[in-house]
Amino acid sequence: MKISDRQYAESLLLAVSSQSESEGRSSLDNFAIIMRENLDLNRLDAILAIFSKLWDKSQGELAVEFTGARAISTDVRSELEKYLQTRTGAKKIVLTEKVDTTILGGFVLRYEDRVLDASLKQNLVDLKNSMNK
């Protein structure tokens, strides 16, 4: 039976989450040996991407990407972090901000498997599509 990327990532999380640094290194070595024996080292990038998300979640962190037509103020950033903490239950919000003038106005918010597109560009596309129906 083939082990999925998610199963590998969950196993790695279980192996290292409650261990000291030296024990964790030993677990990582064992994990690499198992992957090599299963000829799965080529899947390491995908497994580590899943592991990173699982680790952040286990630590109460939420990675969020905010894309706006212009930079947001410190006050708006703080309010957004509070809103996301309340909505998701995350202890810490790791907010990455991008400026993309092509969205014209508004913002696009990405976290977990969610995308909230409140950009003017998307609203115009939606309006155009509804008028063409």
Short mmCIF file of N, CA and C in Angstrom, two decimals:
data_model
loop_
_atom_site.label_atom_id
_atom_site.label_comp_id
_atom_site.label_asym_id
_atom_site.label_seq_id
_atom_site.Cartn_x
_atom_site.Cartn_y
_atom_site.Cartn_z
N MET A 1 0.84 -1.19 0.00
CA MET A 1 0.00 0.00 0.00
C MET A 1 0.88 1.24 0.00
N LYS A 2 0.59 2.16 -0.90
CA LYS A 2 1.38 3.37 -1.04
C LYS A 2 0.99 4.37 0.05
N ILE A 3 2.00 4.99 0.63
CA ILE A 3 1.78 5.98 1.68
C ILE A 3 1.59 7.34 1.02
N SER A 4 0.53 8.05 1.39
CA SER A 4 0.25 9.36 0.79
C SER A 4 1.16 10.42 1.41
N ASP A 5 1.28 11.55 0.70
CA ASP A 5 2.08 12.67 1.21
C ASP A 5 1.55 13.13 2.56
N ARG A 6 0.24 13.20 2.69
CA ARG A 6 -0.37 13.64 3.95
C ARG A 6 -0.07 12.66 5.08
N GLN A 7 -0.11 11.36 4.79
CA GLN A 7 0.21 10.36 5.82
C GLN A 7 1.65 10.50 6.29
N TYR A 8 2.57 10.72 5.35
CA TYR A 8 3.96 10.95 5.72
C TYR A 8 4.06 12.19 6.62
N ALA A 9 3.41 13.28 6.20
CA ALA A 9 3.49 14.54 6.95
C ALA A 9 2.90 14.39 8.35
N GLU A 10 1.77 13.71 8.46
CA GLU A 10 1.15 13.51 9.77
C GLU A 10 2.02 12.63 10.66
N SER A 11 2.65 11.62 10.07
CA SER A 11 3.54 10.75 10.84
C SER A 11 4.75 11.53 11.35
N LEU A 12 5.30 12.38 10.49
CA LEU A 12 6.44 13.19 10.90
C LEU A 12 6.04 14.14 12.03
N LEU A 13 4.87 14.74 11.92
CA LEU A 13 4.39 15.64 12.98
C LEU A 13 4.27 14.90 14.30
N LEU A 14 3.68 13.73 14.28
CA LEU A 14 3.55 12.93 15.51
C LEU A 14 4.91 12.57 16.08
N ALA A 15 5.86 12.30 15.19
CA ALA A 15 7.18 11.87 15.64
C ALA A 15 7.97 12.99 16.31
N VAL A 16 7.81 14.22 15.84
CA VAL A 16 8.66 15.30 16.36
C VAL A 16 7.96 16.26 17.31
N SER A 17 6.65 16.24 17.37
CA SER A 17 5.93 17.28 18.11
C SER A 17 6.17 17.27 19.61
N SER A 18 6.41 16.13 20.20
CA SER A 18 6.56 16.10 21.66
C SER A 18 7.97 15.68 22.08
N GLN A 19 8.93 15.91 21.20
CA GLN A 19 10.29 15.46 21.50
C GLN A 19 11.23 16.64 21.69
N SER A 20 12.36 16.35 22.34
CA SER A 20 13.41 17.35 22.47
C SER A 20 14.09 17.50 21.11
N GLU A 21 14.96 18.48 21.01
CA GLU A 21 15.64 18.72 19.73
C GLU A 21 16.48 17.52 19.30
N SER A 22 17.21 16.92 20.22
CA SER A 22 18.05 15.77 19.85
C SER A 22 17.20 14.56 19.46
N GLU A 23 16.11 14.34 20.18
CA GLU A 23 15.20 13.24 19.82
C GLU A 23 14.54 13.51 18.47
N GLY A 24 14.22 14.77 18.23
CA GLY A 24 13.61 15.15 16.96
C GLY A 24 14.54 14.91 15.79
N ARG A 25 15.82 15.19 15.99
CA ARG A 25 16.81 14.93 14.93
C ARG A 25 16.89 13.45 14.62
N SER A 26 16.85 12.64 15.65
CA SER A 26 16.87 11.19 15.46
C SER A 26 15.63 10.73 14.70
N SER A 27 14.49 11.30 15.04
CA SER A 27 13.25 10.96 14.33
C SER A 27 13.32 11.38 12.87
N LEU A 28 13.92 12.55 12.61
CA LEU A 28 14.08 13.01 11.23
C LEU A 28 14.98 12.07 10.44
N ASP A 29 16.06 11.62 11.07
CA ASP A 29 16.95 10.66 10.42
C ASP A 29 16.19 9.38 10.07
N ASN A 30 15.42 8.88 11.02
CA ASN A 30 14.64 7.66 10.78
C ASN A 30 13.60 7.88 9.68
N PHE A 31 13.00 9.05 9.69
CA PHE A 31 12.01 9.39 8.66
C PHE A 31 12.65 9.37 7.27
N ALA A 32 13.84 9.96 7.16
CA ALA A 32 14.55 9.98 5.88
C ALA A 32 14.91 8.57 5.42
N ILE A 33 15.31 7.72 6.36
CA ILE A 33 15.64 6.33 6.03
C ILE A 33 14.42 5.60 5.48
N ILE A 34 13.28 5.79 6.14
CA ILE A 34 12.04 5.14 5.68
C ILE A 34 11.67 5.63 4.28
N MET A 35 11.78 6.94 4.06
CA MET A 35 11.45 7.47 2.74
C MET A 35 12.39 6.92 1.67
N ARG A 36 13.67 6.81 2.00
CA ARG A 36 14.63 6.27 1.05
C ARG A 36 14.32 4.81 0.74
N GLU A 37 14.02 4.03 1.78
CA GLU A 37 13.68 2.61 1.58
C GLU A 37 12.43 2.44 0.73
N ASN A 38 11.48 3.36 0.87
CA ASN A 38 10.24 3.30 0.10
C ASN A 38 10.36 3.98 -1.27
N LEU A 39 11.57 4.47 -1.58
CA LEU A 39 11.83 5.17 -2.84
C LEU A 39 10.92 6.38 -3.02
N ASP A 40 10.71 7.12 -1.93
CA ASP A 40 9.80 8.26 -1.95
C ASP A 40 10.51 9.60 -1.72
N LEU A 41 11.82 9.66 -1.80
CA LEU A 41 12.53 10.92 -1.55
C LEU A 41 12.15 12.00 -2.56
N ASN A 42 11.72 11.61 -3.75
CA ASN A 42 11.31 12.59 -4.76
C ASN A 42 10.03 13.33 -4.35
N ARG A 43 9.33 12.86 -3.34
CA ARG A 43 8.09 13.49 -2.87
C ARG A 43 8.32 14.39 -1.66
N LEU A 44 9.57 14.58 -1.29
CA LEU A 44 9.90 15.30 -0.06
C LEU A 44 9.35 16.73 -0.03
N ASP A 45 9.46 17.46 -1.14
CA ASP A 45 8.96 18.85 -1.16
C ASP A 45 7.47 18.92 -0.84
N ALA A 46 6.69 18.06 -1.45
CA ALA A 46 5.24 18.05 -1.21
C ALA A 46 4.93 17.67 0.23
N ILE A 47 5.66 16.69 0.75
CA ILE A 47 5.45 16.24 2.13
C ILE A 47 5.79 17.35 3.11
N LEU A 48 6.91 18.04 2.88
CA LEU A 48 7.31 19.12 3.79
C LEU A 48 6.36 20.31 3.71
N ALA A 49 5.77 20.56 2.56
CA ALA A 49 4.78 21.64 2.45
C ALA A 49 3.56 21.33 3.31
N ILE A 50 3.11 20.09 3.25
CA ILE A 50 1.97 19.67 4.08
C ILE A 50 2.36 19.69 5.55
N PHE A 51 3.55 19.19 5.86
CA PHE A 51 4.03 19.18 7.25
C PHE A 51 4.07 20.59 7.82
N SER A 52 4.56 21.53 7.03
CA SER A 52 4.66 22.92 7.50
C SER A 52 3.29 23.47 7.90
N LYS A 53 2.28 23.19 7.10
CA LYS A 53 0.92 23.65 7.44
C LYS A 53 0.40 22.96 8.69
N LEU A 54 0.65 21.66 8.79
CA LEU A 54 0.21 20.91 9.97
C LEU A 54 0.92 21.41 11.22
N TRP A 55 2.22 21.68 11.11
CA TRP A 55 3.01 22.17 12.25
C TRP A 55 2.47 23.52 12.72
N ASP A 56 2.28 24.44 11.75
CA ASP A 56 1.76 25.76 12.11
C ASP A 56 0.42 25.64 12.82
N LYS A 57 -0.44 24.79 12.30
CA LYS A 57 -1.76 24.61 12.92
C LYS A 57 -1.62 24.05 14.33
N SER A 58 -0.71 23.09 14.52
CA SER A 58 -0.53 22.49 15.85
C SER A 58 0.04 23.51 16.84
N GLN A 59 0.74 24.52 16.33
CA GLN A 59 1.31 25.56 17.19
C GLN A 59 0.37 26.76 17.34
N GLY A 60 -0.80 26.68 16.72
CA GLY A 60 -1.78 27.76 16.82
C GLY A 60 -1.49 28.92 15.89
N GLU A 61 -0.68 28.69 14.85
CA GLU A 61 -0.34 29.74 13.90
C GLU A 61 -1.16 29.58 12.63
N LEU A 62 -1.47 30.72 12.02
CA LEU A 62 -2.20 30.71 10.76
C LEU A 62 -1.47 31.62 9.78
N ALA A 63 -1.05 31.05 8.65
CA ALA A 63 -0.40 31.83 7.60
C ALA A 63 -1.49 32.45 6.72
N VAL A 64 -1.40 33.77 6.55
CA VAL A 64 -2.40 34.51 5.79
C VAL A 64 -1.68 35.38 4.77
N GLU A 65 -2.20 35.38 3.55
CA GLU A 65 -1.66 36.26 2.51
C GLU A 65 -2.71 37.30 2.18
N PHE A 66 -2.34 38.57 2.33
CA PHE A 66 -3.22 39.69 2.01
C PHE A 66 -2.66 40.38 0.79
N THR A 67 -3.48 40.49 -0.26
CA THR A 67 -3.07 41.20 -1.47
C THR A 67 -4.02 42.37 -1.65
N GLY A 68 -3.46 43.57 -1.71
CA GLY A 68 -4.26 44.77 -1.88
C GLY A 68 -3.70 45.65 -2.97
N ALA A 69 -4.50 46.60 -3.41
CA ALA A 69 -4.06 47.53 -4.44
C ALA A 69 -3.02 48.51 -3.89
N ARG A 70 -3.03 48.65 -2.58
CA ARG A 70 -2.01 49.48 -1.91
C ARG A 70 -1.75 48.90 -0.53
N ALA A 71 -0.69 49.34 0.09
CA ALA A 71 -0.32 48.83 1.42
C ALA A 71 -1.39 49.21 2.44
N ILE A 72 -1.56 48.35 3.44
CA ILE A 72 -2.55 48.64 4.48
C ILE A 72 -1.86 49.31 5.67
N SER A 73 -2.64 50.07 6.40
CA SER A 73 -2.11 50.76 7.58
C SER A 73 -1.91 49.78 8.73
N THR A 74 -1.18 50.19 9.72
CA THR A 74 -0.94 49.37 10.90
C THR A 74 -2.25 49.07 11.62
N ASP A 75 -3.15 50.06 11.68
CA ASP A 75 -4.44 49.86 12.34
C ASP A 75 -5.29 48.81 11.61
N VAL A 76 -5.34 48.90 10.30
CA VAL A 76 -6.12 47.93 9.52
C VAL A 76 -5.51 46.55 9.65
N ARG A 77 -4.19 46.49 9.63
CA ARG A 77 -3.49 45.20 9.79
C ARG A 77 -3.84 44.57 11.14
N SER A 78 -3.83 45.38 12.19
CA SER A 78 -4.16 44.90 13.53
C SER A 78 -5.60 44.40 13.60
N GLU A 79 -6.53 45.15 13.02
CA GLU A 79 -7.94 44.74 13.00
C GLU A 79 -8.13 43.45 12.22
N LEU A 80 -7.42 43.32 11.11
CA LEU A 80 -7.51 42.11 10.30
C LEU A 80 -7.00 40.90 11.08
N GLU A 81 -5.89 41.07 11.78
CA GLU A 81 -5.35 39.98 12.60
C GLU A 81 -6.32 39.57 13.70
N LYS A 82 -6.94 40.55 14.36
CA LYS A 82 -7.92 40.25 15.41
C LYS A 82 -9.12 39.50 14.83
N TYR A 83 -9.60 39.96 13.68
CA TYR A 83 -10.74 39.31 13.02
C TYR A 83 -10.41 37.85 12.70
N LEU A 84 -9.23 37.62 12.13
CA LEU A 84 -8.84 36.26 11.75
C LEU A 84 -8.64 35.37 12.98
N GLN A 85 -8.10 35.93 14.06
CA GLN A 85 -7.95 35.15 15.29
C GLN A 85 -9.32 34.72 15.82
N THR A 86 -10.26 35.64 15.81
CA THR A 86 -11.61 35.33 16.28
C THR A 86 -12.28 34.30 15.36
N ARG A 87 -12.14 34.50 14.08
CA ARG A 87 -12.81 33.62 13.10
C ARG A 87 -12.22 32.21 13.07
N THR A 88 -10.89 32.10 13.21
CA THR A 88 -10.24 30.80 13.05
C THR A 88 -9.82 30.16 14.36
N GLY A 89 -9.72 30.95 15.42
CA GLY A 89 -9.25 30.41 16.69
C GLY A 89 -7.73 30.31 16.77
N ALA A 90 -7.03 30.86 15.79
CA ALA A 90 -5.56 30.82 15.79
C ALA A 90 -5.01 31.72 16.89
N LYS A 91 -3.91 31.28 17.50
CA LYS A 91 -3.27 32.08 18.54
C LYS A 91 -2.41 33.18 17.92
N LYS A 92 -1.82 32.88 16.77
CA LYS A 92 -0.93 33.84 16.13
C LYS A 92 -1.21 33.87 14.63
N ILE A 93 -1.30 35.08 14.09
CA ILE A 93 -1.51 35.26 12.66
C ILE A 93 -0.19 35.70 12.04
N VAL A 94 0.26 34.97 11.03
CA VAL A 94 1.47 35.34 10.29
C VAL A 94 0.99 35.91 8.96
N LEU A 95 0.96 37.24 8.91
CA LEU A 95 0.36 37.94 7.77
C LEU A 95 1.44 38.38 6.79
N THR A 96 1.30 37.94 5.55
CA THR A 96 2.18 38.37 4.47
C THR A 96 1.38 39.32 3.60
N GLU A 97 1.95 40.48 3.35
CA GLU A 97 1.23 41.50 2.60
C GLU A 97 1.88 41.69 1.23
N LYS A 98 1.04 41.74 0.20
CA LYS A 98 1.50 42.00 -1.16
C LYS A 98 0.71 43.16 -1.74
N VAL A 99 1.36 43.95 -2.55
CA VAL A 99 0.69 45.04 -3.26
C VAL A 99 0.61 44.65 -4.73
N ASP A 100 -0.61 44.68 -5.27
CA ASP A 100 -0.85 44.34 -6.68
C ASP A 100 -1.83 45.36 -7.23
N THR A 101 -1.33 46.32 -7.98
CA THR A 101 -2.18 47.40 -8.48
C THR A 101 -3.17 46.92 -9.53
N THR A 102 -2.98 45.73 -10.08
CA THR A 102 -3.90 45.24 -11.11
C THR A 102 -5.26 44.84 -10.54
N ILE A 103 -5.37 44.70 -9.22
CA ILE A 103 -6.69 44.37 -8.66
C ILE A 103 -7.56 45.62 -8.51
N LEU A 104 -6.98 46.79 -8.80
CA LEU A 104 -7.66 48.09 -8.86
C LEU A 104 -8.09 48.63 -7.51
N GLY A 105 -8.62 47.83 -6.64
CA GLY A 105 -9.07 48.26 -5.33
C GLY A 105 -9.54 47.06 -4.55
N GLY A 106 -9.79 47.24 -3.28
CA GLY A 106 -10.21 46.11 -2.45
C GLY A 106 -9.03 45.23 -2.08
N PHE A 107 -9.32 43.93 -1.88
CA PHE A 107 -8.27 43.02 -1.44
C PHE A 107 -8.62 41.58 -1.77
N VAL A 108 -7.60 40.72 -1.70
CA VAL A 108 -7.76 39.28 -1.80
C VAL A 108 -7.07 38.69 -0.58
N LEU A 109 -7.78 37.86 0.15
CA LEU A 109 -7.28 37.26 1.38
C LEU A 109 -7.22 35.75 1.20
N ARG A 110 -6.04 35.16 1.46
CA ARG A 110 -5.88 33.70 1.33
C ARG A 110 -5.37 33.14 2.66
N TYR A 111 -6.07 32.12 3.15
CA TYR A 111 -5.61 31.39 4.33
C TYR A 111 -6.23 30.01 4.32
N GLU A 112 -5.50 29.06 4.90
CA GLU A 112 -5.90 27.66 4.85
C GLU A 112 -6.24 27.31 3.40
N ASP A 113 -7.42 26.80 3.15
CA ASP A 113 -7.83 26.49 1.78
C ASP A 113 -8.88 27.48 1.30
N ARG A 114 -8.87 28.66 1.87
CA ARG A 114 -9.90 29.65 1.56
C ARG A 114 -9.31 30.83 0.79
N VAL A 115 -10.15 31.39 -0.08
CA VAL A 115 -9.80 32.62 -0.79
C VAL A 115 -11.01 33.54 -0.69
N LEU A 116 -10.79 34.73 -0.15
CA LEU A 116 -11.83 35.75 -0.08
C LEU A 116 -11.41 36.86 -1.04
N ASP A 117 -12.08 36.93 -2.18
CA ASP A 117 -11.71 37.90 -3.21
C ASP A 117 -12.71 39.04 -3.19
N ALA A 118 -12.33 40.13 -2.55
CA ALA A 118 -13.16 41.32 -2.48
C ALA A 118 -12.50 42.45 -3.28
N SER A 119 -11.85 42.06 -4.39
CA SER A 119 -11.17 43.05 -5.22
C SER A 119 -12.15 43.69 -6.20
N LEU A 120 -11.87 44.91 -6.57
CA LEU A 120 -12.68 45.61 -7.56
C LEU A 120 -12.60 44.89 -8.91
N LYS A 121 -11.44 44.37 -9.23
CA LYS A 121 -11.27 43.64 -10.49
C LYS A 121 -12.23 42.45 -10.55
N GLN A 122 -12.31 41.66 -9.48
CA GLN A 122 -13.21 40.50 -9.47
C GLN A 122 -14.67 40.94 -9.51
N ASN A 123 -14.99 42.02 -8.82
CA ASN A 123 -16.37 42.52 -8.85
C ASN A 123 -16.77 42.94 -10.27
N LEU A 124 -15.83 43.56 -11.00
CA LEU A 124 -16.12 43.95 -12.38
C LEU A 124 -16.29 42.73 -13.29
N VAL A 125 -15.47 41.70 -13.07
CA VAL A 125 -15.61 40.45 -13.83
C VAL A 125 -16.96 39.82 -13.55
N ASP A 126 -17.36 39.78 -12.29
CA ASP A 126 -18.66 39.21 -11.92
C ASP A 126 -19.81 39.99 -12.55
N LEU A 127 -19.70 41.32 -12.54
CA LEU A 127 -20.73 42.17 -13.14
C LEU A 127 -20.82 41.91 -14.64
N LYS A 128 -19.68 41.83 -15.31
CA LYS A 128 -19.65 41.56 -16.75
C LYS A 128 -20.30 40.21 -17.05
N ASN A 129 -19.97 39.20 -16.27
CA ASN A 129 -20.54 37.87 -16.49
C ASN A 129 -22.06 37.86 -16.28
N SER A 130 -22.53 38.59 -15.28
CA SER A 130 -23.97 38.61 -15.02
C SER A 130 -24.72 39.37 -16.12
N MET A 131 -24.08 40.36 -16.71
CA MET A 131 -24.72 41.12 -17.78
C MET A 131 -24.74 40.34 -19.09
N ASN A 132 -23.81 39.41 -19.26
CA ASN A 132 -23.74 38.61 -20.48
C ASN A 132 -24.70 37.43 -20.46
N LYS A 133 -25.33 37.16 -19.33
CA LYS A 133 -26.24 36.01 -19.23
C LYS A 133 -27.60 36.33 -19.77
#
